Each structure stands twice: as structure tokens, then as C-alpha cells.
Short mmCIF file of C-alpha atoms and ligand atoms in Angstrom, two decimals:
data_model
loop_
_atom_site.label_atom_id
_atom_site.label_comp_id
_atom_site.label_asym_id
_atom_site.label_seq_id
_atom_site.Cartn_x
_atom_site.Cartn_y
_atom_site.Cartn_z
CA UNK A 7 -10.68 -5.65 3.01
CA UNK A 8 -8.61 -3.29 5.62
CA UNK A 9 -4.85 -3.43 4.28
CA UNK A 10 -0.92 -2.80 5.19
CA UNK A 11 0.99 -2.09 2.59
CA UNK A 12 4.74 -2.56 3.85
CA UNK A 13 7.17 0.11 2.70
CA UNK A 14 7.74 3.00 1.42
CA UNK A 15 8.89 3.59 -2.29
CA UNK A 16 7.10 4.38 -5.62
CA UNK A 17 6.24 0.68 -5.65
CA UNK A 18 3.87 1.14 -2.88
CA UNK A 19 2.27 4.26 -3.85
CA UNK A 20 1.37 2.44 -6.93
CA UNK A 21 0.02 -0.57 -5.22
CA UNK A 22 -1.88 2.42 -2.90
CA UNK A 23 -3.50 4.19 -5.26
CA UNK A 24 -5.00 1.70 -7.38
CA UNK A 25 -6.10 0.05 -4.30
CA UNK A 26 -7.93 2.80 -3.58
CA UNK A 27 -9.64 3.04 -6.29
CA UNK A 28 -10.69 -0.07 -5.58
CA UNK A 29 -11.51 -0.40 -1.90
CA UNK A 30 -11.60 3.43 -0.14
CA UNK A 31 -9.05 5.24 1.28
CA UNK A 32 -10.41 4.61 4.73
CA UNK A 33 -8.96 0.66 4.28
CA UNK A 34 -5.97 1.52 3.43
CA UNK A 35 -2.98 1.84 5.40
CA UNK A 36 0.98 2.09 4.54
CA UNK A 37 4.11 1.29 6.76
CA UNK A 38 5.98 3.57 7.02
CA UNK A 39 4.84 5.32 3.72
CA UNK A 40 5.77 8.47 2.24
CA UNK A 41 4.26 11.89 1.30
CA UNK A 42 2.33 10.17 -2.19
CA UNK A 43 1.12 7.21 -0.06
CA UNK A 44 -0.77 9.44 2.55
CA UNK A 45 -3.11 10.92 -0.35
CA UNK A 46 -4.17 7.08 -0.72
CA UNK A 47 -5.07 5.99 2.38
CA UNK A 48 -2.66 6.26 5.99
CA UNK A 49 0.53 6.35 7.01
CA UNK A 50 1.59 4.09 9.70
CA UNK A 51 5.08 5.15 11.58
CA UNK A 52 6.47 1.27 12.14
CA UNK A 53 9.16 -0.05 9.94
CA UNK A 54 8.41 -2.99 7.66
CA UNK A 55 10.57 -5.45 10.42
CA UNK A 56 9.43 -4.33 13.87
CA UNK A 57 6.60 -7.12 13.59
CA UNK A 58 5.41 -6.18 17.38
CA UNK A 59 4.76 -3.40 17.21
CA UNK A 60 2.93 -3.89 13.15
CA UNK A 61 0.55 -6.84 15.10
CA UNK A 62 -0.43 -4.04 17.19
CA UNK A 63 -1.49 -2.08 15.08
CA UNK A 64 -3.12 -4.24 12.88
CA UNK A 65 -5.10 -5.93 15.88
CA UNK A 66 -6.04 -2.38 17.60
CA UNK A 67 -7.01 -1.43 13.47
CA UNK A 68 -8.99 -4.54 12.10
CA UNK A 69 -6.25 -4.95 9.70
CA UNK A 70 -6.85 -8.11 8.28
CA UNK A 71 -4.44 -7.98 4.81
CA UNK A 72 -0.96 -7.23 4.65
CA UNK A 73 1.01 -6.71 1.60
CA UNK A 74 4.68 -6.67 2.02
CA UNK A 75 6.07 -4.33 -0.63
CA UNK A 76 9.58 -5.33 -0.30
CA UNK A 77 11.80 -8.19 0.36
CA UNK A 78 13.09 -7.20 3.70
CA UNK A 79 10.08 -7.96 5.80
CA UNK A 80 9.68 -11.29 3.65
CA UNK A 81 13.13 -12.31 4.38
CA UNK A 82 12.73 -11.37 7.80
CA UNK A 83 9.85 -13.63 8.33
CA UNK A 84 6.80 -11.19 8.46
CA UNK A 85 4.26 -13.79 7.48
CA UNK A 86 5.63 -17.04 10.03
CA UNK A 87 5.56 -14.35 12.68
CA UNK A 88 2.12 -13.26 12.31
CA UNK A 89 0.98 -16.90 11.51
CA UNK A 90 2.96 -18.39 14.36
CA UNK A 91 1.03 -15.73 16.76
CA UNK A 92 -2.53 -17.34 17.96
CA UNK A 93 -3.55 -13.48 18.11
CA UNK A 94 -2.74 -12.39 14.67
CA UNK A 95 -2.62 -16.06 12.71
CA UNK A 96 -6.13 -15.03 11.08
CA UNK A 97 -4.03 -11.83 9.32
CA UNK A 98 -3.79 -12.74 5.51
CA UNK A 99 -0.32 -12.07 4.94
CA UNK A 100 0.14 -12.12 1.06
CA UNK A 101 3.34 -13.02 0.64
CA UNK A 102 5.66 -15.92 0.90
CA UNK A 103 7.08 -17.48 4.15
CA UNK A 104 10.67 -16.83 4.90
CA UNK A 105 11.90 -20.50 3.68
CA UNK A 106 10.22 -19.54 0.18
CA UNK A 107 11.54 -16.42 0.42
CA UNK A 108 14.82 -18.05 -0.20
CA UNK A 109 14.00 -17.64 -3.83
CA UNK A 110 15.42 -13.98 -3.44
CA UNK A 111 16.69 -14.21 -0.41
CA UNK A 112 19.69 -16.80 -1.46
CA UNK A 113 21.07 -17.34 -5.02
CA UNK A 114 21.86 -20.92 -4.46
CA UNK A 115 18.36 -21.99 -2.86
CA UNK A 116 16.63 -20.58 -6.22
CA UNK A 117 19.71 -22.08 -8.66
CA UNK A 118 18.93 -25.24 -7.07
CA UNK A 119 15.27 -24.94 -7.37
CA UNK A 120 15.54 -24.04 -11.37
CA UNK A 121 17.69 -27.16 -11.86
CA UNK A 122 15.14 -29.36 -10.11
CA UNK A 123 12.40 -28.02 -12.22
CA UNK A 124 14.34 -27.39 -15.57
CA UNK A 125 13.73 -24.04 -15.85
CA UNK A 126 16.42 -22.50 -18.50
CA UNK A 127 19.02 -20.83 -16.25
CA UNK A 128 23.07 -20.31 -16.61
CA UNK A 129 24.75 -23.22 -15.80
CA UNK A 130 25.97 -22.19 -12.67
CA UNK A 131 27.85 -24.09 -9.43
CA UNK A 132 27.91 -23.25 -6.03
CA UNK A 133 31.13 -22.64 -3.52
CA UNK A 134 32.20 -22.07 0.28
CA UNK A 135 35.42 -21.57 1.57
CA UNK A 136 36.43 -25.20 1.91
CA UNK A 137 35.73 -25.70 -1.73
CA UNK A 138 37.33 -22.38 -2.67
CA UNK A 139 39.84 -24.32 -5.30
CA UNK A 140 37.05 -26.66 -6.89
CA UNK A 141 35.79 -22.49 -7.51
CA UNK A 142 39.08 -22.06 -9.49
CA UNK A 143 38.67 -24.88 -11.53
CA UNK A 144 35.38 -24.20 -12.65
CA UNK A 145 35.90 -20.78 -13.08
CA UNK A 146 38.76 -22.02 -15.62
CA UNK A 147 36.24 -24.44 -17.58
CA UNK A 148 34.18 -21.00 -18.62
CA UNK A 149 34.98 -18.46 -21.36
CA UNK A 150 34.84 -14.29 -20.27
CA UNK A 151 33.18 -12.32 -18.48
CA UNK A 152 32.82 -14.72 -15.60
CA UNK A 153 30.02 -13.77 -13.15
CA UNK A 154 29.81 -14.01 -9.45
CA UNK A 155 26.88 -13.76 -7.16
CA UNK A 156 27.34 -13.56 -3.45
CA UNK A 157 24.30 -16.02 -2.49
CA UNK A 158 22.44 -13.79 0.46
CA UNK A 159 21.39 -10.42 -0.06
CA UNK A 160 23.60 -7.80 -0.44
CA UNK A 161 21.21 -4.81 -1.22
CA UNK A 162 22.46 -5.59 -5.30
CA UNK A 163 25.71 -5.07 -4.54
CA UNK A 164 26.68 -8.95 -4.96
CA UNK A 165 26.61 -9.38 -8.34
CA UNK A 166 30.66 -9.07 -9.86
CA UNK A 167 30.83 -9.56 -14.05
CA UNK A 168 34.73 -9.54 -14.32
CA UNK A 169 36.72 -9.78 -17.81
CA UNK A 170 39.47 -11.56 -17.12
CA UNK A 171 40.29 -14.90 -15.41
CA UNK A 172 42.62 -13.83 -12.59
CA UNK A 173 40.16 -10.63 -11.52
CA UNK A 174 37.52 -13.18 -10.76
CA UNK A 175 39.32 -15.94 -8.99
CA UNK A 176 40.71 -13.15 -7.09
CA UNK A 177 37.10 -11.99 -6.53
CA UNK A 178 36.29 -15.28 -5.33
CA UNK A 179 39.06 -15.30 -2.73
CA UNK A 180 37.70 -12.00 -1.41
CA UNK A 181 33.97 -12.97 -1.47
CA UNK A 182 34.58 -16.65 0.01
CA UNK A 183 38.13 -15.63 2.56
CA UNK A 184 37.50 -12.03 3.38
CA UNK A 185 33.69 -12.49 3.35
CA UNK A 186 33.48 -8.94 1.23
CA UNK A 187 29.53 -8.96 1.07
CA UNK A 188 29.51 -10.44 4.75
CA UNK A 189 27.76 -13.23 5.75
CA UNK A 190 26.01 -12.48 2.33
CA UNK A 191 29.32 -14.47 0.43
CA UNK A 192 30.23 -17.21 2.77
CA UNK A 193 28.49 -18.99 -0.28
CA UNK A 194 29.07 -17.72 -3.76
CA UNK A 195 27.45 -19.09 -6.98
CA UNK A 196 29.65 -18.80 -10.21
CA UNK A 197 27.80 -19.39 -13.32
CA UNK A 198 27.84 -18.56 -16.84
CA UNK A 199 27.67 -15.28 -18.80
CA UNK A 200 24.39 -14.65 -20.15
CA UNK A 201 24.52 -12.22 -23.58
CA UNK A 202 20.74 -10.68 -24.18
CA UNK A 203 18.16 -8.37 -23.24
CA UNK A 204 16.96 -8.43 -19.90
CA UNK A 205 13.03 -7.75 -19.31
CA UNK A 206 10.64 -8.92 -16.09
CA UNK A 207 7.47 -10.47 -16.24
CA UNK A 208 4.83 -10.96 -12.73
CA UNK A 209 2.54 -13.40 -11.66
CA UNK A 210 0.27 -12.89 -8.47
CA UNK A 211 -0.40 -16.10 -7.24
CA UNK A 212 -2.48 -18.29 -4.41
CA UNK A 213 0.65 -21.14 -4.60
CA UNK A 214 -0.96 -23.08 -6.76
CA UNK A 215 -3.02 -20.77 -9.68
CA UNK A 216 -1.88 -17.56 -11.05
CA UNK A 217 -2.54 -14.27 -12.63
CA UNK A 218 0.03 -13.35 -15.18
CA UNK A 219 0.41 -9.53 -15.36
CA UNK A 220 1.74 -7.08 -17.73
CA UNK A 221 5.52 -7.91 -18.89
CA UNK A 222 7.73 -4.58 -18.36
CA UNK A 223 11.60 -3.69 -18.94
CA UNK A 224 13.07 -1.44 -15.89
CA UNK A 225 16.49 0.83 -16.60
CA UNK A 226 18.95 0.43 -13.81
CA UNK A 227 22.33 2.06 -14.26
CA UNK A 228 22.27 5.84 -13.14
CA UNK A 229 23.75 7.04 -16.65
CA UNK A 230 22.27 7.35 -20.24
CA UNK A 231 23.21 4.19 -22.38
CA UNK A 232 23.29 1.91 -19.41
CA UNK A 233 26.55 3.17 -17.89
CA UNK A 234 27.75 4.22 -14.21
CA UNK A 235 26.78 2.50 -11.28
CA UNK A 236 23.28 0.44 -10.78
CA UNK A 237 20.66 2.19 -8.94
CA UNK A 238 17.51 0.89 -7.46
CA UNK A 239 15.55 1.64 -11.03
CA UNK A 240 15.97 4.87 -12.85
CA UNK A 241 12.69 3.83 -15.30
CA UNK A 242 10.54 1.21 -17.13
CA UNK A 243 8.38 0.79 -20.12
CA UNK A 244 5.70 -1.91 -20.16
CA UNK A 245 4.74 -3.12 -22.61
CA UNK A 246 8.08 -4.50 -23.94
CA UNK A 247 8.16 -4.33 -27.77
CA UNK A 248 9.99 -7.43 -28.00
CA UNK A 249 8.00 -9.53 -26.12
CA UNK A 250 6.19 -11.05 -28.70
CA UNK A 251 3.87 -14.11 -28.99
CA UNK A 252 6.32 -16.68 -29.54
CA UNK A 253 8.54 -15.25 -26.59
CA UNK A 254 5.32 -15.08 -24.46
CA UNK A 255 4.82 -18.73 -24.73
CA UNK A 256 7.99 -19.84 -24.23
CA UNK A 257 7.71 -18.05 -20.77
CA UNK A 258 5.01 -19.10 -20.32
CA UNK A 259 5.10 -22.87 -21.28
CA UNK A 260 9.70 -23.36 -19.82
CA UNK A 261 9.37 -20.84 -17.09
CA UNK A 262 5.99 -19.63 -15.43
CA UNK A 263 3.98 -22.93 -15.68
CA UNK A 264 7.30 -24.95 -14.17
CA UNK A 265 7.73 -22.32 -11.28
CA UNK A 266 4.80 -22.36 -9.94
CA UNK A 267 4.34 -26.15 -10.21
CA UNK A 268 7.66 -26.48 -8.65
CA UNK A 269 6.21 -24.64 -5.51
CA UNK A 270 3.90 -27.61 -4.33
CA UNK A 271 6.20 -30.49 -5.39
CA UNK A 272 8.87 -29.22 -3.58
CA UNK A 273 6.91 -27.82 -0.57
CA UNK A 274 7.60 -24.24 -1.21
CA UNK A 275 5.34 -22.44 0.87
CA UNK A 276 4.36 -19.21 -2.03
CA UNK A 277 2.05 -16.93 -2.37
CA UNK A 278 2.21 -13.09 -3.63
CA UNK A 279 3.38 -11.57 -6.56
CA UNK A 280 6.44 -13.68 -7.99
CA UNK A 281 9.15 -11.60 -10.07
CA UNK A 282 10.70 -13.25 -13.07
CA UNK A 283 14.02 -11.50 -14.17
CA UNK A 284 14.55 -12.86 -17.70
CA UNK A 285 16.98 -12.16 -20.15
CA UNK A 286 16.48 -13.12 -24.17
CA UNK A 287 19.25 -15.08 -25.66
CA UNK A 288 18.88 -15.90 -29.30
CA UNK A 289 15.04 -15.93 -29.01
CA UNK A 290 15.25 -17.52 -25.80
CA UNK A 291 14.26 -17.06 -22.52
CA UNK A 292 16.51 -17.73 -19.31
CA UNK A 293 16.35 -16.77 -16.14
CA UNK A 294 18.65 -14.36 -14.30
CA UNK A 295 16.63 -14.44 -10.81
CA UNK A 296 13.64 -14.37 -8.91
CA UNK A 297 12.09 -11.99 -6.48
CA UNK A 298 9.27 -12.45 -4.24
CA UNK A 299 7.48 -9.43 -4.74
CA UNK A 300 6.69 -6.93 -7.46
CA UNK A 301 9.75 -4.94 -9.11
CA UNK A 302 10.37 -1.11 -8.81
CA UNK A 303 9.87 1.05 -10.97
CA UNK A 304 8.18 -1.71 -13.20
CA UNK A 305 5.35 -1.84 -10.45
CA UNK A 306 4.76 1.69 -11.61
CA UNK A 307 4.06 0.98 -14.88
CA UNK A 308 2.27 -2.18 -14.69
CA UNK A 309 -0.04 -1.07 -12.14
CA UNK A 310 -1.69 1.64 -14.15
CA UNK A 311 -1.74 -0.62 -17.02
CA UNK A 312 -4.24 -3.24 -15.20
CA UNK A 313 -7.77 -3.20 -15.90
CA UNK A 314 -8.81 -5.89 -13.15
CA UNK A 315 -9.19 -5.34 -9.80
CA UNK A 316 -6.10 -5.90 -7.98
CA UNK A 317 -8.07 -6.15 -4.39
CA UNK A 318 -10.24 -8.67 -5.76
CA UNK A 319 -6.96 -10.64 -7.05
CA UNK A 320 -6.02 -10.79 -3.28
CA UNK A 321 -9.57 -11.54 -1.68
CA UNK A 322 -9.58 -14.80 -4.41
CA UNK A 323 -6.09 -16.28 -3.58
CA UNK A 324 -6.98 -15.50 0.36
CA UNK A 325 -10.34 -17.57 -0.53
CA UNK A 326 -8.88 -20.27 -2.67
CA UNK A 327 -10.61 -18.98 -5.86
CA UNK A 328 -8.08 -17.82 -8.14
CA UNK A 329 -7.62 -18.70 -11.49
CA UNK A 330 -4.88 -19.37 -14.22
CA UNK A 331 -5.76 -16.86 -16.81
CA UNK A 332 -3.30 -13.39 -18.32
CA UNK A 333 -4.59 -10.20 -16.20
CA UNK A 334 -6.69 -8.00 -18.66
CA UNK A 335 -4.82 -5.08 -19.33
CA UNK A 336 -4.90 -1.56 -21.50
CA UNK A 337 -3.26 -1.83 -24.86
CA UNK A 338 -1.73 1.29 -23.88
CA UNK A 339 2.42 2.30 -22.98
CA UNK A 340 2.99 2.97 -19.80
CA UNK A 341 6.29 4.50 -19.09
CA UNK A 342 7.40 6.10 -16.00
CA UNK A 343 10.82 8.05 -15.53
CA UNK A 344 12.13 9.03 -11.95
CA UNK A 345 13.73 12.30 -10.80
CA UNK A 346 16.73 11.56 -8.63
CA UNK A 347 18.78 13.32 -5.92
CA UNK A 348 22.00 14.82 -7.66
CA UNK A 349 25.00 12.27 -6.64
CA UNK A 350 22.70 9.33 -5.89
CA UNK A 351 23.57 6.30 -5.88
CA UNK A 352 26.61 7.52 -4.04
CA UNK A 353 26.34 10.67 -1.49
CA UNK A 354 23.28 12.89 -2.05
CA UNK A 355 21.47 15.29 0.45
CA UNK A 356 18.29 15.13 1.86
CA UNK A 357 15.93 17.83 2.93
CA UNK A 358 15.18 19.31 -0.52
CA UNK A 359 12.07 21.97 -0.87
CA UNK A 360 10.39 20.16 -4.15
CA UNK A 361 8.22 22.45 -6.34
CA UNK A 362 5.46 20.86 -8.92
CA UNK A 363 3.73 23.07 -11.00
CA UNK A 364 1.17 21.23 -13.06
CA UNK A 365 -2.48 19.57 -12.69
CA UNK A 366 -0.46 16.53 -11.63
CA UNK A 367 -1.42 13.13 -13.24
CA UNK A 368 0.18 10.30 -12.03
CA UNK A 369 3.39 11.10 -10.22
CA UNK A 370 4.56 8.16 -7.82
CA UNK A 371 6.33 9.16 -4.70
CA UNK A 372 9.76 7.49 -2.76
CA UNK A 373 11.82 9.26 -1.16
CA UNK A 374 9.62 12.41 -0.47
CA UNK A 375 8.89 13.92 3.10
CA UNK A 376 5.76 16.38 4.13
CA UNK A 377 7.06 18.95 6.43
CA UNK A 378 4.38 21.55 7.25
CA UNK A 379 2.82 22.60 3.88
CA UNK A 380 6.03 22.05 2.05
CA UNK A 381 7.00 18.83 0.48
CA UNK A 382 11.04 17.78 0.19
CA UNK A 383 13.04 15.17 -0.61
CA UNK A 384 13.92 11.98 1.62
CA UNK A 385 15.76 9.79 -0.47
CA UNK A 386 17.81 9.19 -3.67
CA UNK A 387 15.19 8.36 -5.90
CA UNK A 388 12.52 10.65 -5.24
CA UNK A 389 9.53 10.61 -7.96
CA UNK A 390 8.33 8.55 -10.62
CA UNK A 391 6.63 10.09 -13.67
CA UNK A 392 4.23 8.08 -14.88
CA UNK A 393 2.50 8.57 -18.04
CA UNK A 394 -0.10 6.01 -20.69
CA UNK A 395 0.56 6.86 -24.40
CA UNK A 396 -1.05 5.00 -27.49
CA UNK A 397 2.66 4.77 -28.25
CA UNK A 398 5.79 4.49 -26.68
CA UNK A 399 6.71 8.27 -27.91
CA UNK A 400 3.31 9.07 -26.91
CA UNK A 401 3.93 7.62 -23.18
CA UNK A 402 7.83 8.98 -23.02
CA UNK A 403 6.93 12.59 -24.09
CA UNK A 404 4.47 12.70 -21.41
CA UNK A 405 6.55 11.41 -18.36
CA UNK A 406 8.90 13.68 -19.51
CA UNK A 407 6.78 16.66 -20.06
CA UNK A 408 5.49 15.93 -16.32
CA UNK A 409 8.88 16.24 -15.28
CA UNK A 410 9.50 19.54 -16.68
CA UNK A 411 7.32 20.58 -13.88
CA UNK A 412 8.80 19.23 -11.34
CA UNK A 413 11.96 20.92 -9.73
CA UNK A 414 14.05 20.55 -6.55
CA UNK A 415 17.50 21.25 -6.38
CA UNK A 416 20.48 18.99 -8.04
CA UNK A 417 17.58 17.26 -9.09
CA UNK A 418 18.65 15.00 -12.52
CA UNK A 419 16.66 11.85 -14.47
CA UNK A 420 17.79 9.43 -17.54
CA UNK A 421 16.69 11.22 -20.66
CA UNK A 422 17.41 7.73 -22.48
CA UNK A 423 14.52 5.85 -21.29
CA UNK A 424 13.11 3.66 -23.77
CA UNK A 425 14.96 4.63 -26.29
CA UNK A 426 16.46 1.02 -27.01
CA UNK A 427 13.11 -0.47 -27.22
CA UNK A 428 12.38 1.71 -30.63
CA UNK A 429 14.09 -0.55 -32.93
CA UNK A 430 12.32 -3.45 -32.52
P1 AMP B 4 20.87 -10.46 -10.10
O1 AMP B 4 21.03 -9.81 -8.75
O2 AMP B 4 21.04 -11.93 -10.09
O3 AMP B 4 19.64 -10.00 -10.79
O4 AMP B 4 22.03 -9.83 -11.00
C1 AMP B 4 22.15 -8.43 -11.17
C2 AMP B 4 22.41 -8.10 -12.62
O5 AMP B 4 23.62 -8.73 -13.07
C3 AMP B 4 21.34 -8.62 -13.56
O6 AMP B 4 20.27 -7.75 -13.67
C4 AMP B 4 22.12 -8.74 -14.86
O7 AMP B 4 22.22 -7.49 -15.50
C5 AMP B 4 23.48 -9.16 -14.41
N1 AMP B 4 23.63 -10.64 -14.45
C6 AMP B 4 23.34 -11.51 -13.48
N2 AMP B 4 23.58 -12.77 -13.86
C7 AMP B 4 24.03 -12.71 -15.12
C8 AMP B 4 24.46 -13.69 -16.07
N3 AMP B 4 24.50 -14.98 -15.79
N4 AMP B 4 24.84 -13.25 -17.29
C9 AMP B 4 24.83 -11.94 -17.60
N5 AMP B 4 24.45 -10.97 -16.74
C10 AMP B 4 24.06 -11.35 -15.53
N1 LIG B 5 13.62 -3.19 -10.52
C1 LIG B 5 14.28 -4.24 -9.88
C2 LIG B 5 13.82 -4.58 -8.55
O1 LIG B 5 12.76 -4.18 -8.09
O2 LIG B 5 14.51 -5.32 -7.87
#
């Protein structure tokens, strides 16, 4: 296997360096990458959507794998480009198509596809500007908060949970009239509050079988206790204490088995790694939403937790010879806790001069930059610490030990990570 790896977060340095493990450095290439992802294999300067220019260098390069790390290349159509091109329609692009990518992409597309399949979901409707006072009404038949998702993607900015009844039709106006999240909320869903626990479990999958991997709980507000403003993923734990054998079949049995079934039935044109975002209510599982690729930070710690070979996951769905089983995994904690630039996720400087003192186990890099000899920052989250512990102290005390040695300035990380997960 000779692989691109689109993108350029902690998510694919993870994906990097088990790969290489696995495969070789020399097979192993990353779009545009960062200053972690070049130790694993090399950097490529093309962004994840100029698709020319990436079938160039994938034909001049024997690349014959790509792995898109995010949704923007998915959304964008990576794989019907390459497929629809004689010259590069031999590429295996592991990932959806861009009409199954509609499953992130758009909030109604993967409502709908829930309700067809009767996977447990909020009840939800969805709304355009002519049927803006149909959105009143129903907003009026639920009970506070009321929750409104802007159905295109709005890089997670489209999600409003308002209090009171008035806020969110007046929300709705704005999203629907104004279009406030652009073209994203000419179409906005409305559905019902969910109250729980939110966790995320993966499957890599051919379309058809699957691989269910390790279960993990990512931290996503910028301050300790969940508060402040949401952030791409401050941290994650995996495994998640509460996940326990009756919850595991349950997602299995209401929501894994019927996804992926739902794929060929309804001509859904999948494969990849599919993210379930779940949240527990009273015991019970319900979905919040789907991505079409693996989550960050959880990648980060359910990467390291995998015993199997992740290349040889790929080569079997590419050859039609996957099958259904629960990856094999380490018993282990993995928990991984990122250093962010001071004022991120609002206005934070680049340019940084990062220092890291210690025989460095596994510490996943984003937004990091080589310049010269010196490494600096390039980004708002910057680097993941990633640590296994027999227990989840075990595994926190070590990611945060490993950040004690690392230091650039304004530099500042949750010091609450996990720390909900101890009472159960
Ligand atoms: P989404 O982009 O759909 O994942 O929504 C972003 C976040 O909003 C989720 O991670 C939840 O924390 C929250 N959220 C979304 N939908 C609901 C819901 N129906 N009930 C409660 N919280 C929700
Ligand atoms: N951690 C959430 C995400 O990757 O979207």
C-alpha cells in the first residue's frame, strides 16, 4: 500500500503513525501535513480540495490509497473526482462519495435517513423560508431549550440551544430570512432537546461489513466544567466508563447494525470510517449526528488503543474481504489532552517558538510548523498529549505530566479532562 492521508491535524498524525508502524514510512504520504506528520512518512504541499493538482501527485507517486482525514475533501467530492477520472479511477479512495457524504454534510439528508431506518433520534422537522411559520408552530408544540441546526456545514457554528420560546423563533427568522450561517441555513432542522451524556463510537467499513472500534468521549468547550465557547476538541478518554455491556448492545443492535444496512437499501454509496455521535438518555442511546470520518481528538485516543492492523483494515474493504466483528483492542485508558494557543477559539497568534523537554512518547501534532531547526505553533490547537494508563488516573497523570514539558508562550489546556467520567 502507498497512501495520502488528507489533512493536517492531530487526527492525521495519529492515523500516520500507526500506519507506519504498519506499512514503512517510505508509503506514507500526508496533504498538507504538519511538523508530527513528517516524522511518519511525507509531507505533500496540496490542500485537501485542489484535486488536480492531488491526482498529480498521486499518479507521478504510485499512490494508490487515499484517506481523507476530514470532511472537507469528502464534501467536496474527492472520491467522484478521482473515480470519474479514467487516469486516476483505479485510486482506492476510502471514503464516502459526496451524495453519502450528505450524512455530515446536511442535517436534514441524515434526519431523514434515521427516520427511514428507525434509528433513535430527536424528533425533529425540517424548514425553508416558505415554511418559516409551519417553523413557529412546531417550535410552539416543544417544551425548552429548543434546538436549531442550520442543515449544511457551518464549521460547528450551526447548532443554536436557546431557552426561551421567542429567542428561537427569532433565531429561526435569522437562520431561514437573513440566511445567518449562509447558504448553510436556507434549510434549518428544529428538533427536540436531548438531556444525557454525549460519547462517540466508530466503525470502519467496506459499505456493507464493518469493524467496530474503540468507543471514546471527546471534551469540546474551551473552559473547565464544559463552559465557554466550543472548540474543535480540547480532549478525550476512550474507553468510556459508562459504556457498558447493555449500552454496547443497544448500539449495536438500534444504531450500528441499522446504519450500515440502511446504506445499501437506500443506495448510499459508504465506505470509511463512520462517526456515531450518541448521547445516553435514561439508559438509552440516540443519536445526535453522524460524521463521515473519524473524530478529533477521539482519533487520538482510539488509535493507540488498537491492536489490529489498521492498513490491513483498508487493504480488506478495498478487496471485498472485511468482516463484521469488534476491532481487538488494549484493555488499557487512553487519554490525550491538547495544549492550545492562548485566546483560541477566538483571536490567537501564530508563530510561537515551542520548547519540549522530555524523551517524548506519544505527542500528536496540529497546528505546529518546522521552521529551520525550531518548531512553532500554526494553529489554535497545537498538540495532543497522549498517554495509555491501566487506569483512567493512570492515563490522565501521564498526558498531563507530558505536558508539563511542553511550553510555548500563552500556551493553556483543560485541567478537567476526564474528570466526569470518575463517578461512574
Ligand atoms: P451537532 O453539530 O449536531 O453535533 O450538534 C452540536 C452539539 O449540540 C452536540 O454535540 C450537542 O452537544 C448539542 N446538540 C445537538 N443536538 C442536540 C439535541 N437534540 N439535544 C441536546 N443537545 C444537542
Ligand atoms: N471531535 C468531534 C469531531 O471530530 O467532529
Amino acid at each position: 500500500m502507498r497512501i495520502l492521508i488528507l489533512g493536517s491535524g492531530a487526527r492525521e498524525h495519529a492515523i500516520a503513525w500507526k500506519l507506519e508502524s504498519e506499512i514503512g514510512k517510505e508509503n506514507i504520504f500526508i496533504a498538507p501535513g504538519n511538523a508530527g506528520t513528517c516524522l511518519c512518512g511525507e509531507n505533500v504541499n496540496i490542500a485537501v480540495t485542489d484535486f488536480d493538482n492531488l491526482k498529480r501527485f498521486c499518479l507521478q507517486n504510485d499512490i494508490d490509497t487515499i484517506l481523507p482525514g476530514s470532511e472537507e475533501s469528502i464534501a467536496s467530492g474527492v472520491r467522484d473526482s478521482f473515480e470519474n477520472d479514467d487516469a486516476t479511477k483505479n485510486i482506492f479512495i476510502f471514503s464516502p462519495d459526496k451524495h453519502a457524504g450528505q450524512l455530515e454534510s446536511s442535517k436534514a439528508f441524515a434526519k431523514k435517513f434515521m427516520q427511514k431506518q428507525g434509528i433513535p433520534t430527536a424528533a425533529y422537522k425540517t424548514f425553508k423560508l416558505d415554511s418559516l411559520n409551519e417553523g413557529y408552530r412546531f417550535l410552539e408544540t416543544l417544551s425548552p431549550p429548543y434546538v436549531l441546526k442550520a442543515d449544511g456545514l457551518a464549521a460547528g457554528k450551526g447548532v443554536l440551544i436557546l431557552s426561551s420560546l421567542e429567542e428561537a423563533k427569532h433565531e429561526l427568522q435569522d437562520m431561514l430570512q437573513n440566511e445567518k450561517f449562509g447558504s448553510a441555513s436556507q434549510s434549518v432542522v428544529v428538533e427536540e432537546f436531548l438531556d444525557g451524556i454525549e460519547f462517540s463510537v466508530f466503525a470502519l467499513t467496506d459499505g456493507e461489513n464493518y469493524v467496530l472500534l474503540p468507543e471514546a468521549k471527546d471534551y469540546k468547550r474551551i473552559g473547565e466544567g464544559d463552559k465557554g465557547l466550543n472548540t474543535g476538541g480540547m480532549g478525550a478518554v476512550s474507553p468510556v466508563p459508562f459504556y457498558t455491556a447493555d449500552i454496547h448492545k443497544k448500539t449495536l443492535d438500534q444504531i450500528v447494525i441499522p446504519t450500515i444496512q440502511g446504506f445499501k437499501k437506500h443506495h448510499i454509496n459508504y465506505r470509511g470510517f463512520v462517526f456515531f455521535g450518541l448521547i445516553l438518555v435514561n439508559g438509552d442511546p440516540k443519536v445526535i449526528e453522524y460524521n463521515v470520518r473519524l473524530g478529533d481528538p477521539e482519533t487520538e485516543v482510539i488509535i493507540p488503543r488498537l491492536k489490529e492492523s489498521l492498513s490491513s483494515m483498508i487493504e480488506d474493504a478495498k478487496a471485498g474481504l472485511l468482516q463484521t466483528r469488534i476491532a481487538d483492542s488494549i484493555s488499557h485508558y487512553a487519554t490525550t489532552v491538547f495544549a492550545v494557543s492562548g485566546g483560541y477559539p477566538e483571536k490567537y497568534e501564530n508563530g510561537k517558538m515551542i520548547q519540549i523537554d522530555s524523551k517524548v512518547k506519544t505527542l500528536f501534532h496540529a497546528g505546529t510548523k518546522r521552521v529551520d531547526y525550531g518548531l512553532y505553533t500554526n494553529g489554535g490547537r497545537v498538540l495532543a498529549a497522549t498517554c495509555l494508563g491501566n487506569s483512567l488516573d493512570d492515563a490522565l497523570n501521564s498526558s498531563y505530566t507530558l505536558l508539563d514539558s511542553v511550553n510555548f508562550e500563552n500556551m493553556t489546556f483543560r485541567r478537567d479532562i476526564g474528570q466526569d467520567l470518575k463517578t461512574y
